[in-house]
Amino acid sequence: MLLSQLPEDLLYYILSYLDYRSLSRLSQVCRSFYRFVNRDAVWKKIAKALLNTGITREGKDIYPLIRLKDRVKIAQNWYSGICRRRIPLRWKTNDGKIVVHSRRSDVPVEFSGHNQEVNCVDAKDGLIISGSRDRTARIWSLTSTAPRDTIPMCDRVWSVAINPTLSSFVTGTACCENFSPLCIWDVERSISLGTLGSDFRRGAGVLDIRFESPFQLFTCGYDTFIRLWDLRLCPRKCAMEWEEPHDSALYCIQTDGNHMIASGSSYYGVVRLWDKRQTECLQFFQLSSDPVSSPVYCLRFNSSHLYAALATAVHSLDFRQNGTQIR
């Protein structure tokens, strides 16, 4: 019996033992193999083991409109640091208001309520949480420009993140007082549900928080560590941690929901890519040549691009380059 005559389930099982190079060569044998090997189901196992292919640990596909074979090719470039750089947007510093821009209207909606600079905002499904230097966190709704509730804090609020369930949120403060900078809050009752961590040193403020699931979140800040917290485990200790090698404060982080973390540091616009399965940094990119401190304030990425916001410009890294031979 020819290989192409095998039942599809058996053929999928056999191909699951091949790496991406072998699959690429097999697709060149004939048209029938080319059509079969190009199916997403053939590449799913390989894609789940690579960086930023859109396959989460739970198996969810967050980029369903892009072929997995193409994403596997781009993933090799993420791992190797092969990309093209450019600056698509520049700007001047503005005030600290919260402004919501609608895609259907040219009139923005402004939210006012904090007495000092707004340091952080998170929004999900019409729920908005903001944190300010005025030592408050505020809960907003898109249906009203006045805050629904105000939570007094004992310190400046540097970061906030809403749980995907919308039932709670986490705040990160400057850690200038003698208590943990990470606190979990109930959205409906606006009361504290507890804190995370017990050994933060004074001044180790948390500058960014990212939920990866309802139970897991990442934090980073002035103490140069990326930390993974699991809310199902002991709240006093993080589950894993990674240290910035140049002892720089970490302003922002993003994850792909699987193996990759991207972090932005406080000096020279340095962006690092991490593989969670390793302790050392995988790749780094210096986006600014300015000798003055150039923090990376925000990071976002999709399957092929990473965008980093510095003080006056957005930098783009395009990973759609010909780094590997997958046809």
Coordinates of C-alpha atoms in Angstrom, one line a residue, residues 108-314:
P108 CA -13.4 61.0 21.4
V109 CA -14.8 60.4 24.9
E110 CA -12.8 61.8 27.8
F111 CA -12.8 60.3 31.3
S112 CA -11.8 62.7 34.1
G113 CA -11.6 62.0 37.8
H114 CA -8.0 61.5 38.9
N115 CA -6.2 64.4 40.5
Q116 CA -2.8 63.6 39.1
E117 CA -1.3 61.7 36.2
V118 CA -3.0 58.5 35.0
N119 CA -0.2 55.9 35.0
C120 CA -2.2 52.8 33.7
V121 CA -5.4 51.7 32.2
D122 CA -6.9 48.3 31.3
A123 CA -10.2 47.7 29.5
K124 CA -12.3 44.6 28.8
D125 CA -15.8 44.3 27.5
G126 CA -16.8 47.8 28.5
L127 CA -15.1 47.7 31.9
I128 CA -12.3 50.1 32.5
I129 CA -9.9 50.2 35.4
S130 CA -7.4 53.1 35.8
G131 CA -4.6 53.8 38.3
S132 CA -3.0 57.1 39.1
R133 CA -0.2 58.9 40.9
D134 CA -2.9 60.3 43.2
R135 CA -3.0 56.9 45.0
T136 CA -6.4 55.8 43.8
A137 CA -7.7 53.1 41.4
R138 CA -11.0 53.9 39.6
I139 CA -13.6 51.7 38.1
W140 CA -15.3 53.0 35.0
S141 CA -18.0 52.0 32.5
L142 CA -18.1 53.0 28.8
T143 CA -21.7 54.1 29.4
S144 CA -20.7 56.9 31.8
T145 CA -17.8 59.4 31.9
A146 CA -17.9 59.5 35.7
P147 CA -16.1 56.7 37.8
R148 CA -18.4 54.0 39.1
D149 CA -16.2 53.6 42.1
T150 CA -12.9 54.9 43.6
I151 CA -10.6 52.8 45.6
P152 CA -8.1 54.7 47.9
M153 CA -4.7 53.2 47.9
C154 CA -1.7 53.7 50.2
D155 CA 0.7 54.2 47.4
R156 CA 1.0 55.4 43.8
V157 CA -0.6 53.0 41.3
W158 CA 1.8 52.0 38.5
S159 CA -0.1 49.2 36.8
V160 CA -3.6 47.5 36.6
A161 CA -4.9 44.3 34.9
I162 CA -8.4 43.0 34.6
N163 CA -8.9 39.2 35.1
P164 CA -10.3 37.6 31.9
T165 CA -13.4 36.5 34.0
L166 CA -14.1 40.3 34.7
S167 CA -14.7 39.4 38.3
S168 CA -11.5 40.8 39.7
F169 CA -8.5 43.0 38.9
V170 CA -4.9 43.4 40.1
T171 CA -3.1 46.6 41.0
G172 CA 0.7 47.2 41.1
T173 CA 1.9 50.0 43.3
A174 CA 5.2 51.8 43.8
C175 CA 6.1 49.7 46.8
C176 CA 7.2 52.6 48.9
E177 CA 5.3 51.3 52.0
N178 CA 5.8 48.2 54.0
F179 CA 3.4 45.9 52.2
S180 CA 3.2 44.0 48.9
P181 CA 2.8 46.1 45.8
L182 CA 0.4 43.5 44.3
C183 CA -3.2 43.5 45.4
I184 CA -6.2 41.6 44.0
W185 CA -9.6 43.4 44.1
D186 CA -13.2 42.4 43.6
V187 CA -14.8 44.3 40.7
E188 CA -18.3 44.4 42.1
R189 CA -17.6 45.1 45.8
S190 CA -14.4 47.1 45.3
I191 CA -12.7 45.2 48.3
S192 CA -9.3 43.6 48.6
L193 CA -9.2 39.8 48.0
G194 CA -5.6 39.5 49.1
T195 CA -2.0 40.2 48.0
L196 CA 0.7 38.4 46.1
G197 CA 4.3 38.1 47.2
S198 CA 6.0 38.7 50.5
D199 CA 9.6 39.5 49.9
F200 CA 9.5 42.6 47.6
R201 CA 12.2 45.1 48.6
R202 CA 11.3 48.7 49.2
G203 CA 10.9 50.6 45.9
A204 CA 10.4 47.5 43.8
G205 CA 7.3 48.9 42.2
V206 CA 5.3 46.8 39.7
L207 CA 5.2 48.6 36.4
D208 CA 3.2 46.1 34.3
I209 CA 0.8 43.2 34.8
R210 CA -0.5 40.7 32.2
F211 CA -3.1 38.0 32.7
E212 CA -2.4 34.9 30.6
S213 CA -5.4 33.0 32.0
P214 CA -7.9 33.5 34.8
F215 CA -5.4 31.8 37.2
Q216 CA -2.0 33.0 35.8
L217 CA -0.5 36.4 35.5
F218 CA 2.9 38.0 34.7
T219 CA 4.4 41.0 36.5
C220 CA 7.5 43.1 36.0
G221 CA 9.0 46.3 37.5
Y222 CA 11.8 48.1 39.1
D223 CA 13.4 45.1 40.7
T224 CA 14.4 43.8 37.2
F225 CA 12.4 40.5 37.4
I226 CA 9.6 39.0 35.3
R227 CA 7.5 36.9 37.6
L228 CA 4.8 34.3 36.9
W229 CA 2.1 34.0 39.6
D230 CA -0.4 31.2 39.8
L231 CA -3.5 32.1 41.8
R232 CA -4.2 28.5 42.6
L233 CA -0.9 28.1 44.5
C234 CA 0.6 29.8 47.5
P235 CA 0.2 33.6 47.0
R236 CA 3.4 34.4 48.9
K237 CA 5.7 33.0 46.2
C238 CA 5.7 33.3 42.5
A239 CA 5.7 30.1 40.3
M240 CA 8.6 31.1 38.1
E241 CA 10.8 34.1 37.5
W242 CA 13.3 35.5 34.9
E243 CA 15.9 38.2 35.6
E244 CA 16.8 41.1 33.3
P245 CA 20.5 40.5 32.6
H246 CA 21.6 44.2 32.6
D247 CA 19.9 45.1 35.9
S248 CA 17.4 47.4 34.2
A249 CA 13.9 48.1 35.3
L250 CA 11.3 46.4 33.2
Y251 CA 8.5 48.7 32.1
C252 CA 6.3 46.3 30.1
I253 CA 5.7 42.7 29.2
Q254 CA 3.6 40.6 26.8
T255 CA 3.1 36.9 26.2
D256 CA 1.9 34.7 23.4
G257 CA -0.2 32.5 25.7
N258 CA 2.2 29.7 25.3
H259 CA 6.1 29.8 25.4
M260 CA 7.1 33.4 24.6
I261 CA 7.5 36.5 26.7
A262 CA 8.5 39.9 25.3
S263 CA 9.8 42.5 27.8
G264 CA 10.8 46.2 27.4
S265 CA 13.4 47.7 29.7
S266 CA 14.2 51.2 30.9
Y267 CA 17.4 51.9 29.0
Y268 CA 18.2 52.4 25.3
G269 CA 14.9 51.0 24.1
V270 CA 15.9 47.3 24.7
V271 CA 13.3 44.7 23.9
R272 CA 14.0 41.1 24.9
L273 CA 12.4 37.8 23.8
W274 CA 12.3 35.0 26.3
D275 CA 11.4 31.3 26.0
K276 CA 9.6 30.4 29.2
R277 CA 11.3 27.0 29.1
Q278 CA 14.7 28.6 29.4
T279 CA 16.2 30.8 32.1
E280 CA 18.3 33.0 29.8
C281 CA 17.1 35.7 27.4
L282 CA 16.7 34.3 23.8
Q283 CA 17.1 37.5 21.7
F284 CA 17.3 41.3 22.3
F285 CA 16.8 44.3 20.1
Q286 CA 18.1 47.8 21.0
L287 CA 15.7 50.2 19.4
S288 CA 17.2 53.5 20.5
S289 CA 20.8 54.9 20.1
D290 CA 20.0 57.9 22.4
P291 CA 22.5 57.9 25.3
V292 CA 19.7 59.3 27.5
S293 CA 17.3 56.7 29.1
S294 CA 14.8 55.5 26.5
P295 CA 12.3 53.3 28.3
V296 CA 10.0 50.9 26.4
Y297 CA 6.6 51.9 27.7
C298 CA 4.3 49.5 25.9
L299 CA 4.6 46.3 23.8
R300 CA 2.2 44.6 21.5
F301 CA 2.7 41.8 18.9
N302 CA 0.8 39.6 16.5
S303 CA 2.0 36.6 14.5
S304 CA 4.5 38.6 12.4
H305 CA 5.1 42.0 14.0
L306 CA 6.2 43.4 17.3
Y307 CA 5.4 47.0 18.2
A308 CA 7.3 48.9 20.9
A309 CA 6.2 52.4 22.1
L310 CA 9.1 54.5 23.4
A311 CA 8.9 58.1 24.6
T312 CA 8.3 59.7 21.2
A313 CA 7.8 57.0 18.6
V314 CA 6.4 53.5 17.9

